[in-house]
Coordinates of C-alpha atoms in Angstrom, one line a residue:
M1 CA -0.6 -84.8 35.2
S2 CA -2.6 -81.8 34.7
I3 CA -1.6 -78.2 35.3
G4 CA -3.6 -76.4 38.0
N5 CA -5.2 -73.0 37.3
S6 CA -4.8 -70.0 39.6
P7 CA -7.7 -68.7 41.7
D8 CA -8.7 -66.2 39.1
G9 CA -8.8 -68.8 36.4
N10 CA -5.7 -67.7 34.4
F11 CA -2.8 -69.7 33.6
P12 CA 0.7 -68.8 35.3
E13 CA 2.0 -67.4 32.2
D14 CA -0.8 -64.8 31.9
E15 CA 0.7 -63.1 35.2
R16 CA 4.0 -62.2 33.4
P17 CA 4.3 -58.7 32.1
F18 CA 3.3 -58.2 28.5
E19 CA 6.5 -57.5 26.7
D20 CA 4.9 -56.8 23.5
D21 CA 3.1 -53.9 25.0
R22 CA 6.2 -52.3 26.4
D23 CA 8.1 -52.9 23.1
E24 CA 5.1 -51.1 21.4
R25 CA 5.4 -48.1 23.6
A26 CA 9.2 -47.9 23.1
A27 CA 8.5 -48.0 19.4
E28 CA 6.1 -45.0 19.8
R29 CA 8.8 -43.1 21.5
P30 CA 11.3 -41.4 19.1
S31 CA 14.9 -42.2 19.6
I32 CA 17.5 -40.0 21.7
G33 CA 19.2 -38.8 18.5
H34 CA 16.0 -38.2 16.6
A35 CA 14.5 -36.1 19.4
L36 CA 17.6 -34.0 19.7
R37 CA 17.8 -33.4 16.1
Q38 CA 14.3 -32.5 15.9
A39 CA 14.5 -30.1 18.9
R40 CA 17.6 -28.6 17.2
I41 CA 15.7 -28.0 14.0
D42 CA 12.6 -26.6 15.9
A43 CA 14.9 -24.2 17.7
G44 CA 16.4 -22.9 14.4
L45 CA 20.1 -23.9 15.3
T46 CA 22.8 -25.7 13.2
V47 CA 25.1 -28.4 14.5
D48 CA 27.9 -25.7 14.4
D49 CA 25.7 -23.6 16.8
V50 CA 25.1 -26.5 19.2
S51 CA 28.8 -27.4 19.0
N52 CA 29.9 -23.9 19.9
A53 CA 27.3 -23.7 22.7
T54 CA 28.3 -26.9 24.3
R55 CA 31.9 -27.1 23.4
V56 CA 31.0 -30.7 22.3
R57 CA 32.8 -31.6 18.9
I58 CA 30.8 -31.3 15.7
A59 CA 31.6 -35.1 14.7
I60 CA 30.1 -36.1 18.2
V61 CA 26.9 -34.1 17.7
H62 CA 26.4 -35.7 14.3
A63 CA 27.0 -39.1 16.0
I64 CA 24.5 -38.7 18.8
E65 CA 21.8 -37.5 16.4
R66 CA 22.4 -40.7 14.5
D67 CA 22.0 -42.6 17.9
D68 CA 25.5 -43.6 17.6
F69 CA 27.2 -43.0 21.1
A70 CA 30.4 -44.9 20.6
P71 CA 32.4 -41.8 19.7
C72 CA 31.5 -40.5 23.0
G73 CA 33.8 -42.8 24.7
G74 CA 31.6 -44.5 27.5
D75 CA 28.3 -44.2 29.2
V76 CA 29.6 -41.3 31.6
Y77 CA 30.6 -39.3 28.6
A78 CA 27.6 -40.0 26.6
R79 CA 25.1 -38.9 29.5
G80 CA 27.0 -35.7 29.7
H81 CA 27.0 -35.0 26.2
I82 CA 23.2 -35.8 26.0
R83 CA 22.5 -33.5 28.8
S84 CA 24.5 -30.5 27.2
V85 CA 23.0 -31.0 23.9
A86 CA 19.4 -31.3 25.2
R87 CA 19.9 -28.0 27.0
A88 CA 21.3 -26.3 24.1
V89 CA 18.3 -27.1 21.9
R90 CA 15.9 -26.4 25.0
I91 CA 14.5 -29.5 25.9
D92 CA 14.4 -31.3 29.2
P93 CA 17.5 -33.8 29.3
A94 CA 15.8 -36.1 32.2
P95 CA 13.4 -38.2 29.9
L96 CA 16.4 -38.7 27.3
L97 CA 18.8 -39.7 30.0
A98 CA 16.3 -42.3 31.3
Q99 CA 15.7 -43.5 28.0
Y100 CA 19.6 -44.0 27.4
D101 CA 19.9 -45.7 31.0
E102 CA 17.1 -48.1 29.9
A103 CA 18.6 -49.0 26.8
H104 CA 22.1 -49.4 28.3
G105 CA 21.9 -51.2 31.5
G106 CA 20.9 -48.6 33.8
R107 CA 22.5 -45.6 35.1
P108 CA 26.4 -45.9 35.8
A109 CA 28.1 -45.5 39.0
P110 CA 28.7 -41.8 40.0
T111 CA 32.1 -40.4 38.9
P112 CA 33.4 -37.0 38.8
A113 CA 32.1 -36.2 35.5
A114 CA 33.4 -32.7 34.9
P115 CA 37.1 -33.3 34.4
L116 CA 36.1 -36.1 32.1
F117 CA 34.0 -34.0 29.8
E118 CA 37.0 -31.6 29.5
A119 CA 38.7 -34.2 27.6
E120 CA 36.0 -34.4 24.7
R121 CA 35.5 -30.6 24.5
I122 CA 37.2 -28.4 22.3
R123 CA 40.2 -26.7 23.5
P124 CA 42.3 -23.7 22.2
E125 CA 45.6 -25.0 21.0
R126 CA 48.3 -24.3 23.3
R127 CA 51.4 -22.7 22.2
G128 CA 54.5 -22.8 24.4
P129 CA 56.5 -19.8 24.8
N130 CA 58.6 -18.4 22.1
W131 CA 62.0 -19.0 23.5
T132 CA 63.9 -17.8 20.2
A133 CA 62.2 -14.5 20.2
A134 CA 62.8 -14.1 23.8
M135 CA 66.4 -14.8 23.6
V136 CA 67.0 -12.6 20.6
A137 CA 65.3 -9.7 22.4
A138 CA 67.5 -10.2 25.4
I139 CA 70.7 -10.3 23.5
V140 CA 69.7 -7.1 21.6
A141 CA 68.9 -5.3 25.0
V142 CA 72.3 -6.4 26.4
I143 CA 74.2 -5.4 23.4
G144 CA 72.4 -2.1 23.4
F145 CA 73.1 -1.6 27.1
V146 CA 76.7 -2.4 26.7
G147 CA 77.2 -0.2 23.7
F148 CA 75.4 2.7 25.3
T149 CA 77.4 2.5 28.6
A150 CA 80.7 2.1 26.9
F151 CA 79.9 5.2 24.3
D152 CA 78.4 7.3 27.4
G153 CA 81.2 6.4 29.9
G154 CA 84.1 7.0 27.5
Q155 CA 82.6 10.3 26.4
D156 CA 82.4 11.8 30.0
D157 CA 85.7 10.4 30.9
D158 CA 87.6 11.9 27.9
A159 CA 85.9 15.2 28.4
S160 CA 86.3 15.5 32.1
S161 CA 90.0 14.4 31.8
Q162 CA 90.8 16.9 29.2
A163 CA 89.0 19.6 31.2
V164 CA 90.8 19.1 34.5
E165 CA 94.2 17.9 33.5
G166 CA 94.6 19.6 30.0
S167 CA 95.7 16.2 28.5
T168 CA 96.2 16.0 24.8
P169 CA 92.9 15.3 23.0
T170 CA 92.2 12.2 21.1
A171 CA 92.3 12.6 17.4
G172 CA 89.0 12.3 15.5
K173 CA 86.6 13.9 18.1
S174 CA 84.6 16.6 16.5
P175 CA 83.2 19.6 18.6
S176 CA 79.5 19.5 19.2
P177 CA 77.6 22.3 17.6
T178 CA 74.8 22.4 20.2
P179 CA 74.7 22.7 23.9
K180 CA 74.2 19.4 26.0
A181 CA 70.9 18.8 27.9
D182 CA 70.2 21.0 31.1
K183 CA 71.1 17.9 33.3
P184 CA 74.3 19.0 35.2
E185 CA 77.4 16.4 34.5
A186 CA 79.1 15.3 37.6
D187 CA 82.9 15.7 37.5
P188 CA 84.8 12.1 38.0
K189 CA 87.5 14.0 39.9
P190 CA 87.4 16.8 42.3
E191 CA 87.9 20.4 41.1
P192 CA 91.2 22.2 42.2
S193 CA 91.0 24.3 45.1
D194 CA 91.3 28.2 45.2
S195 CA 94.9 27.7 46.5
A196 CA 95.5 25.4 43.4
I197 CA 94.3 28.1 41.2
A198 CA 96.3 30.8 43.0
A199 CA 99.5 28.4 42.4
A200 CA 98.7 27.9 38.8
P201 CA 101.9 26.8 36.9
R202 CA 103.3 29.7 34.9
D203 CA 104.0 27.4 31.8
K204 CA 100.3 26.7 31.3
V205 CA 97.1 28.6 31.1
T206 CA 94.6 27.8 33.7
V207 CA 90.9 29.1 33.5
R208 CA 88.4 28.4 36.2
V209 CA 84.7 29.4 35.4
T210 CA 82.2 29.5 38.3
A211 CA 78.4 30.2 37.9
S212 CA 78.1 32.4 40.8
N213 CA 75.0 34.6 39.8
G214 CA 73.0 31.8 37.8
R215 CA 73.5 29.2 35.1
S216 CA 75.3 29.7 32.1
W217 CA 76.2 27.5 28.8
I218 CA 79.9 27.1 28.6
S219 CA 82.1 26.2 25.7
A220 CA 86.1 25.7 26.1
K221 CA 88.5 24.8 23.4
D222 CA 92.5 24.3 23.6
H223 CA 95.1 26.0 21.4
S224 CA 94.5 23.4 18.7
G225 CA 90.5 24.1 18.5
Q226 CA 89.8 20.7 20.2
L227 CA 86.7 21.0 22.4
L228 CA 87.5 20.6 26.1
W229 CA 83.8 20.9 27.4
D230 CA 80.7 22.1 26.2
G231 CA 77.4 22.0 28.4
L232 CA 75.2 24.1 30.9
L233 CA 76.9 25.0 34.0
Q234 CA 74.4 25.1 37.0
Q235 CA 74.5 27.9 39.5
G236 CA 77.2 27.2 42.2
Q237 CA 78.9 24.7 39.9
S238 CA 82.7 25.4 38.5
K239 CA 84.7 24.0 35.8
T240 CA 88.5 24.3 35.5
F241 CA 90.3 24.2 32.1
Q242 CA 94.2 24.0 31.5
D243 CA 96.2 24.2 28.4
S244 CA 99.9 24.6 27.3
S245 CA 99.3 27.9 25.6
K246 CA 95.6 29.0 25.1
I247 CA 92.0 28.5 26.0
D248 CA 89.0 29.9 24.0
L249 CA 85.7 30.4 25.9
V250 CA 82.2 31.2 24.9
L251 CA 80.0 32.4 27.8
G252 CA 76.4 32.0 26.9
D253 CA 75.3 34.5 30.0
A254 CA 78.6 36.1 30.9
G255 CA 76.7 38.1 33.7
A256 CA 76.3 34.9 35.5
V257 CA 79.8 33.8 35.8
Q258 CA 82.9 34.7 37.5
L259 CA 86.3 33.9 35.9
Y260 CA 89.7 33.2 37.6
V261 CA 92.6 33.1 34.9
N262 CA 96.1 32.0 35.9
G263 CA 95.1 32.6 39.5
K264 CA 93.8 35.9 39.2
K265 CA 90.1 37.0 39.3
I266 CA 88.7 38.8 36.2
K267 CA 87.3 42.1 37.1
D268 CA 85.3 42.6 33.9
E269 CA 81.7 43.3 34.7
F270 CA 79.5 41.4 32.2
R271 CA 75.9 42.2 31.9
P272 CA 73.2 39.5 32.5
G273 CA 72.4 37.6 29.2
Q274 CA 75.5 38.8 27.4
V275 CA 77.2 36.4 25.2
E276 CA 81.2 36.7 25.4
R277 CA 83.9 35.0 23.3
L278 CA 87.1 35.2 25.3
T279 CA 90.7 34.0 24.7
Y280 CA 93.3 33.5 27.6
T281 CA 97.0 32.7 27.3
K282 CA 99.8 32.1 29.8
G283 CA 100.8 35.0 32.1
D284 CA 98.7 37.9 33.1
P285 CA 95.0 37.5 32.0
E286 CA 94.2 39.0 28.5
V287 CA 90.7 39.3 27.0
G288 CA 90.9 38.5 23.3

């Protein structure tokens, strides 16, 4: 049995593609890794430069330049890395991607590649919140607030109670050598009325200071030298002090205040800005 010839005189085997010619063309074309490496060198870039520009790990860049795509983790990742590195070294990625698809069974099915590439890129190390430092700071803040509130509240209550009721001062309190800030202090208890001043008890000395013509710094001490009050009295404000035997006053601006001692108005006319040191005892008012 003879084998028939084709009309043009060629055997059937001659009509098949020449695989040898195709292999020769592929052999003349540089590999993907070689092309990328040469382009990087021509661009004057290092592997570190490419890694920083693409966020692709240095080890993977080295592997791609050796035509080892296994560390990429799959065709989708490999194609994405080839595209990124090619753009970083300033060459067209399309021929390299076509070459990769030809050698690996064609282009893979489309997948949302962007989130997948993130898994291979360098990410800054995430650090959780420093709960220990936050708790220490919170504890310090609470302790400081409680301590300040207790100190400030206790000091104001002691001073106001002694000034209004003339109670015995607590031992260990030292008088303050300097006036307090200009901020007026609010009394925790209402001041005695004028009628109460007029009906001042005879067995105590009662002194009421009113800043009627301006503000003035006031300091008041009891018979034992204990500080009853020390601060700035704003215009229109009043302070009342009581003691069993004696009250010593220092008026920073005597011309700005009006005094009522044991229910009687003091007629002394002090000059504005005049500093006065006064002492009052039980009975009729006396200036010491």
